[in-house]
Coordinates of C-alpha atoms in Angstrom, one line a residue:
X17 CA 14.3 -17.7 32.4
X18 CA 15.1 -15.7 29.3
X19 CA 11.4 -15.1 28.5
X20 CA 10.8 -14.1 32.2
X21 CA 13.5 -11.5 32.0
X22 CA 12.1 -10.1 28.8
X23 CA 8.7 -9.8 30.4
X24 CA 10.2 -8.0 33.4
X25 CA 12.0 -5.6 31.1
X26 CA 8.9 -4.9 29.1
X27 CA 6.3 -5.0 32.0
X28 CA 5.4 -1.3 31.9
X29 CA 5.3 -1.2 28.1
X30 CA 3.1 -4.3 28.0
X31 CA 0.7 -2.7 30.4
X32 CA 0.6 0.5 28.4
X33 CA 0.3 -1.4 25.1
X34 CA -2.5 -3.7 26.3
X35 CA -4.6 -0.9 27.9
X36 CA -4.1 1.4 24.9
X37 CA -5.1 -1.5 22.5
X38 CA -8.3 -1.9 24.4
X39 CA -8.9 1.8 24.2
X40 CA -8.1 1.8 20.5
X41 CA -10.6 -1.0 19.9
X42 CA -13.3 1.0 21.7
X43 CA -12.5 4.0 19.6
X44 CA -12.5 2.0 16.3
X45 CA -15.9 0.5 17.1
X46 CA -17.3 4.0 17.8
X47 CA -15.9 5.2 14.5
X48 CA -17.5 2.3 12.7
X49 CA -20.8 2.8 14.4
X50 CA -20.8 6.5 13.8
X51 CA -20.0 5.9 10.1
X52 CA -23.1 3.8 9.8
X53 CA -25.2 6.3 11.8
X54 CA -24.1 9.3 9.7
X55 CA -24.7 7.5 6.4
X56 CA -28.1 6.4 7.6
X57 CA -29.0 9.9 8.5
X58 CA -27.8 11.6 5.3
X59 CA -27.3 8.9 2.7
X60 CA -24.4 10.9 1.2
X61 CA -20.9 9.7 0.8
X62 CA -19.7 13.4 1.2
X63 CA -20.8 13.3 4.8
X64 CA -18.5 10.4 5.5
X65 CA -15.5 12.0 3.7
X66 CA -16.1 15.2 5.7
X67 CA -16.2 13.2 8.9
X68 CA -12.9 11.5 7.9
X69 CA -11.4 14.9 7.1
X70 CA -12.4 16.3 10.5
X71 CA -10.6 13.3 12.1
X72 CA -7.5 13.5 9.9
X73 CA -6.7 17.1 9.0
X74 CA -6.4 18.8 12.5
X75 CA -3.8 16.2 13.6
X76 CA -1.7 17.0 10.5
X77 CA -2.0 20.8 11.0
X78 CA -1.2 20.8 14.8
X79 CA 1.2 17.8 15.0
X80 CA 4.3 20.1 14.4
X81 CA 3.6 22.4 17.3
X82 CA 2.3 19.5 19.5
X83 CA 5.4 17.5 19.1
X84 CA 7.5 20.4 20.5
X85 CA 5.2 20.7 23.5
X86 CA 5.3 16.9 23.9
X87 CA 9.0 17.1 24.3
X88 CA 8.7 19.9 26.9
X89 CA 5.8 18.5 29.0
X90 CA 5.4 15.4 31.0
X91 CA 4.5 12.5 28.7
X92 CA 2.3 10.7 31.2
X93 CA 0.2 13.8 31.9
X94 CA -0.3 14.5 28.2
X95 CA -1.5 11.0 27.6
X96 CA -3.8 11.1 30.7
X97 CA -5.3 14.4 29.5
X98 CA -5.8 13.1 26.0
X99 CA -7.6 10.0 27.3
X100 CA -9.8 12.1 29.5
X101 CA -10.6 14.6 26.8
X102 CA -11.4 11.7 24.4
X103 CA -13.7 10.2 27.0
X104 CA -15.5 13.6 27.4
X105 CA -16.0 13.7 23.6
X106 CA -17.5 10.2 23.6
X107 CA -19.6 11.1 26.6
X108 CA -20.9 14.2 24.9
X109 CA -21.9 12.2 21.8
X110 CA -23.7 9.7 24.1
X111 CA -25.7 12.4 25.9
X112 CA -26.6 14.1 22.7
X113 CA -27.7 10.8 21.2
X114 CA -29.8 9.9 24.2
X115 CA -31.5 13.2 24.2
X116 CA -32.3 13.1 20.5
X117 CA -30.2 16.2 19.9
X118 CA -27.3 14.7 18.0
X119 CA -26.6 16.4 14.6
X120 CA -24.0 15.8 11.9
X121 CA -22.3 19.1 12.5
X122 CA -21.9 18.3 16.1
X123 CA -20.0 15.2 15.2
X124 CA -17.8 17.2 12.9
X125 CA -17.0 19.7 15.7
X126 CA -16.3 17.0 18.3
X127 CA -14.0 15.1 16.0
X128 CA -12.1 18.2 15.2
X129 CA -11.4 18.7 18.9
X130 CA -10.5 15.0 19.4
X131 CA -8.2 15.2 16.4
X132 CA -6.5 18.2 17.9
X133 CA -5.8 16.3 21.2
X134 CA -4.5 13.3 19.2
X135 CA -1.9 15.6 17.7
X136 CA -0.5 15.8 21.3
X137 CA -1.0 12.2 22.3
X138 CA 0.7 10.5 19.4
X139 CA 4.2 12.1 19.9
X140 CA 3.9 11.7 23.6
X141 CA 3.1 8.0 23.3
X142 CA 5.9 7.5 20.8
X143 CA 8.5 9.0 23.2
X144 CA 7.0 7.1 26.1
X145 CA 7.6 3.9 24.3
X146 CA 11.2 4.9 23.7
X147 CA 11.6 5.6 27.4
X148 CA 9.9 2.4 28.6
X149 CA 11.5 -0.1 26.2
X150 CA 15.2 -1.1 26.3
X151 CA 16.8 -0.5 22.9
X152 CA 17.4 -4.2 22.3
X153 CA 13.6 -4.7 22.4
X154 CA 12.6 -1.9 20.0
X155 CA 11.9 -4.3 17.1
X156 CA 9.7 -6.5 19.4
X157 CA 7.8 -3.5 20.6
X158 CA 7.2 -2.3 17.0
X159 CA 5.9 -5.8 16.2
X160 CA 3.5 -5.8 19.1
X161 CA 2.2 -2.3 18.2
X162 CA 1.7 -3.5 14.6
X163 CA -0.1 -6.6 15.8
X164 CA -2.5 -4.6 18.0
X165 CA -3.2 -2.3 15.1
X166 CA -4.0 -5.2 12.8
X167 CA -6.1 -6.9 15.4
X168 CA -8.1 -3.7 16.0
X169 CA -8.7 -3.3 12.3
X170 CA -10.0 -6.9 12.1
X171 CA -12.1 -6.9 15.3
X172 CA -13.6 -3.4 15.2
X173 CA -16.1 -3.9 12.3
X174 CA -17.1 -7.4 13.6
X175 CA -17.6 -6.4 17.2
X176 CA -19.1 -3.1 16.2
X177 CA -21.7 -4.8 14.1
X178 CA -22.5 -7.3 16.9
X179 CA -22.9 -4.6 19.5
X180 CA -24.9 -2.4 17.2
X181 CA -27.3 -5.2 16.7
X182 CA -27.5 -6.0 20.4
X183 CA -27.8 -2.5 21.8
X184 CA -27.5 0.1 19.1
X185 CA -25.2 3.1 19.1
X186 CA -25.8 3.7 22.8
X187 CA -24.1 0.4 23.7
X188 CA -21.1 1.0 21.5
X189 CA -20.5 4.4 23.0
X190 CA -20.8 3.0 26.5
X191 CA -18.3 0.3 25.7
X192 CA -16.0 3.0 24.3
X193 CA -16.2 4.9 27.6
X194 CA -15.4 1.7 29.5
X195 CA -12.3 1.2 27.3
X196 CA -11.2 4.7 28.0
X197 CA -11.5 4.0 31.7
X198 CA -9.3 1.0 31.4
X199 CA -6.6 2.9 29.6
X200 CA -6.8 5.9 31.9
X201 CA -6.7 3.9 35.2
X202 CA -3.9 1.6 34.0
X203 CA -1.7 4.6 33.1
X204 CA -2.6 6.5 36.2
X205 CA -2.2 3.7 38.7
X206 CA 0.4 1.3 37.3
X207 CA 2.8 3.0 34.9
X208 CA 5.6 5.5 35.6
X209 CA 7.3 6.9 32.6
X210 CA 11.0 7.9 33.2
X211 CA 12.0 11.5 32.7
X212 CA 13.6 12.5 29.5
X213 CA 17.4 13.1 29.7
X214 CA 18.3 16.8 29.4
X215 CA 14.6 17.8 29.4
X216 CA 15.3 20.8 31.7
X217 CA 17.9 22.1 29.3
X218 CA 15.4 21.9 26.4
X219 CA 12.9 24.0 28.4
X220 CA 15.3 26.9 28.5
X221 CA 14.7 27.3 24.7
X222 CA 11.9 29.4 23.5
X223 CA 8.9 27.6 22.0
X224 CA 9.6 28.7 18.5
X225 CA 13.3 27.9 18.8
X226 CA 12.2 24.4 19.9
X227 CA 9.9 24.1 16.9
X228 CA 12.7 25.1 14.6
X229 CA 15.0 22.6 16.2
X230 CA 13.0 19.7 14.8
X231 CA 13.5 21.0 11.2
X232 CA 17.1 21.8 12.0
X233 CA 17.8 18.3 13.2
X234 CA 16.5 16.8 10.0
X235 CA 18.5 19.3 7.9
X236 CA 21.7 18.4 9.7
X237 CA 21.2 14.6 9.6
X238 CA 21.0 13.9 5.9
X239 CA 20.2 10.2 6.1
X240 CA 17.1 10.8 8.2
X241 CA 16.1 13.7 6.0
X242 CA 16.6 11.5 2.9
X243 CA 14.4 8.7 4.4
X244 CA 11.7 11.2 5.4
X245 CA 11.5 12.7 1.9
X246 CA 11.6 9.2 0.4
X247 CA 8.7 8.1 2.6
X248 CA 6.8 11.3 1.7
X249 CA 7.0 10.3 -2.0
X250 CA 6.2 6.7 -1.2
X251 CA 3.0 7.6 0.8
X252 CA 2.0 9.9 -2.1
X253 CA 2.3 7.1 -4.7
X254 CA 0.7 4.5 -2.4
X255 CA -2.4 6.6 -1.8
X256 CA -2.4 7.5 -5.5
X257 CA -2.4 3.8 -6.3
X258 CA -3.8 0.7 -4.6
X259 CA -3.7 1.9 -1.0
X260 CA -6.0 4.7 -1.8
X261 CA -7.9 3.2 -4.8
X262 CA -8.5 -0.3 -3.6
X263 CA -12.3 0.0 -3.4
X264 CA -12.9 1.5 -6.9
X265 CA -10.3 -1.0 -8.3
X266 CA -12.0 -4.1 -7.0
X267 CA -15.6 -2.9 -7.4
X268 CA -14.9 -1.7 -11.0
X269 CA -13.2 -5.1 -11.8
X270 CA -16.0 -7.2 -10.3
X271 CA -19.2 -5.3 -11.2
X272 CA -19.6 -3.8 -7.8
X273 CA -19.2 -7.1 -5.9
X274 CA -18.9 -6.0 -2.3
X275 CA -18.2 -9.5 -1.1
X276 CA -15.0 -9.7 -3.1
X277 CA -14.0 -6.3 -1.8
X278 CA -14.5 -7.5 1.7
X279 CA -12.3 -10.5 1.0
X280 CA -9.5 -8.3 -0.3
X281 CA -9.8 -5.9 2.6
X282 CA -9.7 -8.8 5.0
X283 CA -6.5 -10.0 3.2
X284 CA -4.9 -6.7 4.0
X285 CA -5.7 -7.1 7.7
X286 CA -4.4 -10.7 7.6
X287 CA -1.1 -9.5 6.0
X288 CA -0.7 -6.9 8.7
X289 CA -1.4 -9.5 11.4
X290 CA 1.1 -12.0 10.0
X291 CA 3.7 -9.4 9.4
X292 CA 3.4 -8.2 13.0
X293 CA 3.9 -11.7 14.3
X294 CA 7.0 -12.1 12.1
X295 CA 8.4 -8.8 13.3
X296 CA 7.8 -9.6 17.0
X297 CA 10.0 -12.6 16.7
X298 CA 12.7 -11.4 14.3
X299 CA 16.1 -10.0 15.2
X300 CA 16.9 -6.4 14.3
X301 CA 18.3 -6.0 10.8
X302 CA 21.9 -4.8 10.5
X303 CA 21.3 -2.4 7.6
X304 CA 17.9 -1.0 8.3
X305 CA 18.1 1.7 5.7
X306 CA 18.6 -0.8 2.9
X307 CA 15.8 -2.9 4.3
X308 CA 13.5 0.1 4.2
X309 CA 14.2 0.8 0.5
X310 CA 14.1 -2.9 -0.5
X311 CA 10.8 -3.7 1.2
X312 CA 9.2 -0.6 -0.4
X313 CA 10.2 -2.0 -3.8
X314 CA 8.5 -5.3 -2.9
X315 CA 5.4 -3.6 -1.7
X316 CA 4.9 -1.9 -5.0
X317 CA 5.7 -5.1 -6.9
X318 CA 2.6 -6.5 -5.2
X319 CA 0.6 -3.5 -6.6
X320 CA 1.9 -4.3 -10.1
X321 CA 0.7 -7.9 -9.7
X322 CA -2.8 -6.8 -8.6
X323 CA -3.2 -4.2 -11.4
X324 CA -2.3 -6.8 -14.1
X325 CA -4.6 -9.5 -12.8
X326 CA -8.4 -10.1 -13.1
X327 CA -8.4 -12.8 -10.4
X328 CA -9.6 -12.1 -6.8
X329 CA -7.4 -14.9 -5.6
X330 CA -4.4 -13.1 -6.9
X331 CA -5.5 -9.8 -5.5
X332 CA -5.9 -11.4 -2.0
X333 CA -2.5 -13.1 -2.2
X334 CA -0.8 -10.0 -3.4
X335 CA -2.5 -8.0 -0.6
X336 CA -1.3 -10.4 2.0
X337 CA 2.3 -10.4 0.7
X338 CA 2.5 -6.6 0.3
X339 CA 1.2 -5.9 3.8
X340 CA 3.5 -8.5 5.4
X341 CA 6.4 -6.7 3.8
X342 CA 4.9 -3.3 4.8
X343 CA 4.9 -4.2 8.4
X344 CA 8.6 -5.2 8.2
X345 CA 9.4 -2.0 6.5
X346 CA 7.6 0.1 9.0
X347 CA 9.2 -1.7 12.0
X348 CA 12.7 -1.1 10.6
X349 CA 11.9 2.5 9.9
X350 CA 10.6 3.1 13.4
X351 CA 13.5 1.2 15.1
X352 CA 16.0 3.1 13.0
X353 CA 14.6 6.5 14.0
X354 CA 14.3 5.5 17.7
X355 CA 17.9 4.5 17.7
X356 CA 19.2 7.6 15.9
X357 CA 17.2 10.5 17.3
X358 CA 17.9 11.5 20.9
X359 CA 14.9 10.9 23.2
X360 CA 14.8 14.6 24.2
X361 CA 14.2 15.5 20.5
X362 CA 12.0 12.6 19.4
X363 CA 8.6 14.4 19.9
X364 CA 9.4 17.4 17.6
X365 CA 11.5 15.5 15.1
X366 CA 8.9 12.7 14.6
X367 CA 6.2 15.4 14.4
X368 CA 8.0 17.2 11.7
X369 CA 8.5 13.8 10.0
X370 CA 4.9 12.9 10.3
X371 CA 3.8 16.3 9.0
X372 CA 6.0 15.9 5.9
X373 CA 5.1 12.3 5.3
X374 CA 1.3 12.6 5.8
X375 CA 0.9 16.2 4.4
X376 CA 0.8 15.0 0.8
X377 CA -1.8 12.3 1.4
X378 CA -4.9 14.5 1.1
X379 CA -3.5 15.9 -2.2
X380 CA -2.8 12.3 -3.4
X381 CA -6.3 11.1 -2.6
X382 CA -7.8 14.1 -4.4
X383 CA -5.6 13.6 -7.5
X384 CA -6.2 9.9 -7.5
X385 CA -10.0 10.4 -7.9
X386 CA -9.5 13.0 -10.6
X387 CA -7.0 11.0 -12.6
X388 CA -9.0 7.8 -12.3
X389 CA -12.4 9.4 -13.3
X390 CA -11.3 12.1 -15.8
X391 CA -8.1 10.8 -17.4
X392 CA -7.6 7.1 -17.3
X393 CA -11.2 5.8 -17.3
X394 CA -12.0 7.9 -20.5
X395 CA -8.8 6.7 -22.0
X396 CA -9.6 3.0 -21.5
X397 CA -13.1 3.6 -22.8
X398 CA -11.9 5.4 -25.9
X399 CA -11.3 4.0 -29.4
X400 CA -7.7 5.0 -29.8
X401 CA -4.4 3.2 -30.7
X402 CA -3.2 3.7 -27.1
X403 CA -6.3 2.1 -25.7
X404 CA -5.9 -0.8 -28.1
X405 CA -2.3 -1.2 -26.9
X406 CA -3.2 -1.1 -23.2
X407 CA -6.5 -3.1 -23.3
X408 CA -4.8 -6.6 -23.4
X409 CA -3.0 -5.7 -20.2
X410 CA -5.7 -3.9 -18.3
X411 CA -9.0 -4.8 -20.0
X412 CA -11.7 -2.5 -21.0
X413 CA -14.2 -2.8 -18.1
X414 CA -15.1 0.0 -15.7
X415 CA -12.1 -0.7 -13.5
X416 CA -9.5 -0.7 -16.2
X417 CA -8.7 3.0 -15.8
X418 CA -8.1 2.5 -12.1
X419 CA -6.0 -0.5 -12.8
X420 CA -3.8 1.6 -15.2
X421 CA -3.4 4.2 -12.5
X422 CA -2.4 1.5 -9.9
X423 CA 0.1 0.1 -12.4
X424 CA 1.7 3.5 -13.1
X425 CA 2.0 4.4 -9.4
X426 CA 3.4 0.9 -8.7
X427 CA 6.0 1.2 -11.4
X428 CA 7.0 4.6 -10.1
X429 CA 7.2 3.2 -6.6
X430 CA 9.4 0.3 -7.6
X431 CA 11.7 2.5 -9.6
X432 CA 12.1 5.1 -6.9
X433 CA 12.7 2.4 -4.2
X434 CA 15.4 0.7 -6.4
X435 CA 17.1 4.0 -7.1
X436 CA 17.5 4.6 -3.3
X437 CA 18.3 0.9 -2.6
X438 CA 21.1 0.8 -5.1
X439 CA 22.8 4.1 -4.1
X440 CA 25.5 4.1 -1.5
X441 CA 24.5 5.1 2.0
X442 CA 25.4 4.8 5.6
X443 CA 23.1 3.3 8.3
X444 CA 23.8 6.4 10.5
X445 CA 22.3 9.9 10.7

């Protein structure tokens, strides 16, 4: 009876979650297939990084304003429009490919437009989840969302490869369109998202005043601001270290062994999957703020273990452990913010938070490559007293410089997390 009541309480959310997961899987398969197509057309890694930038950067740039509009507009309509717009983008790619007219620059342009729409969809979907899910089920909902994300990351390359073999890029794009149809029709026919309390009062504000209110809310609620700035630093260090440098670390250590890299990357997905299952069944933590800081320290401990080891088995084990803990951290962070931020403000507040937290990632990735190639790799290849001191810990192979960078970012991450963990705080805004 208890499980039946839980299902009834989460029915609308489960419909939304399931249909959006199917749509996300279709999108991920298309991204995988297009990555292969682009590299096959150009043979240049820069084409792939440019494609990634077109997907990532517009969302960051427009998320701030989009979050404000998401608070003012109907969440269901925003999500329906975003799904329809994404389907049009995939349909355009399919038509161009079928006619033999598809060019790389066209993919860049289409992905910029889709990324712009995602800036609106993400905050709308976040607020919709808060409206559909009773507060007592926030942790369970976060676990389910983490589970679907991990499942998509595991299944997309596998299914993408299969469908590419069976029917090429055309089949993958058609399946993506089918997945969009499932998400659109489910949301349109079966899901009604409740109105946001006090939404009409918010509309009386000017647009720019509403934009500023997101920043003002963070400034006035010191605990949330402190966590946001903390996570900005954590994301920067994570991308500077193993999260952003995993491939060069493993390939450098193993002499470009792609099979071992695949094993470690699969371990990351396994960790995400296990962590999501754990979160789905766990009770909400009492002191979520301390859990956030403590789990971040454990995540970076895993990075330290990886950087000091030459064993792929240890790398895989550390990756699984780190990402299990990462899911627990993210679930507590999400639930804490859902509980503390009024629903009427969540779109703009979370958009400001995402802009701050993710804005440093491109800089971190850029610096990571420069530091690894031009600072730490030459250092570990030199004949200096410092290299002689570090070589017993990190070796002297082509991956030793990246290992040193991963270690330093991990050490900074552990230190920062412990400083925040040990200081007094309140689990309130």
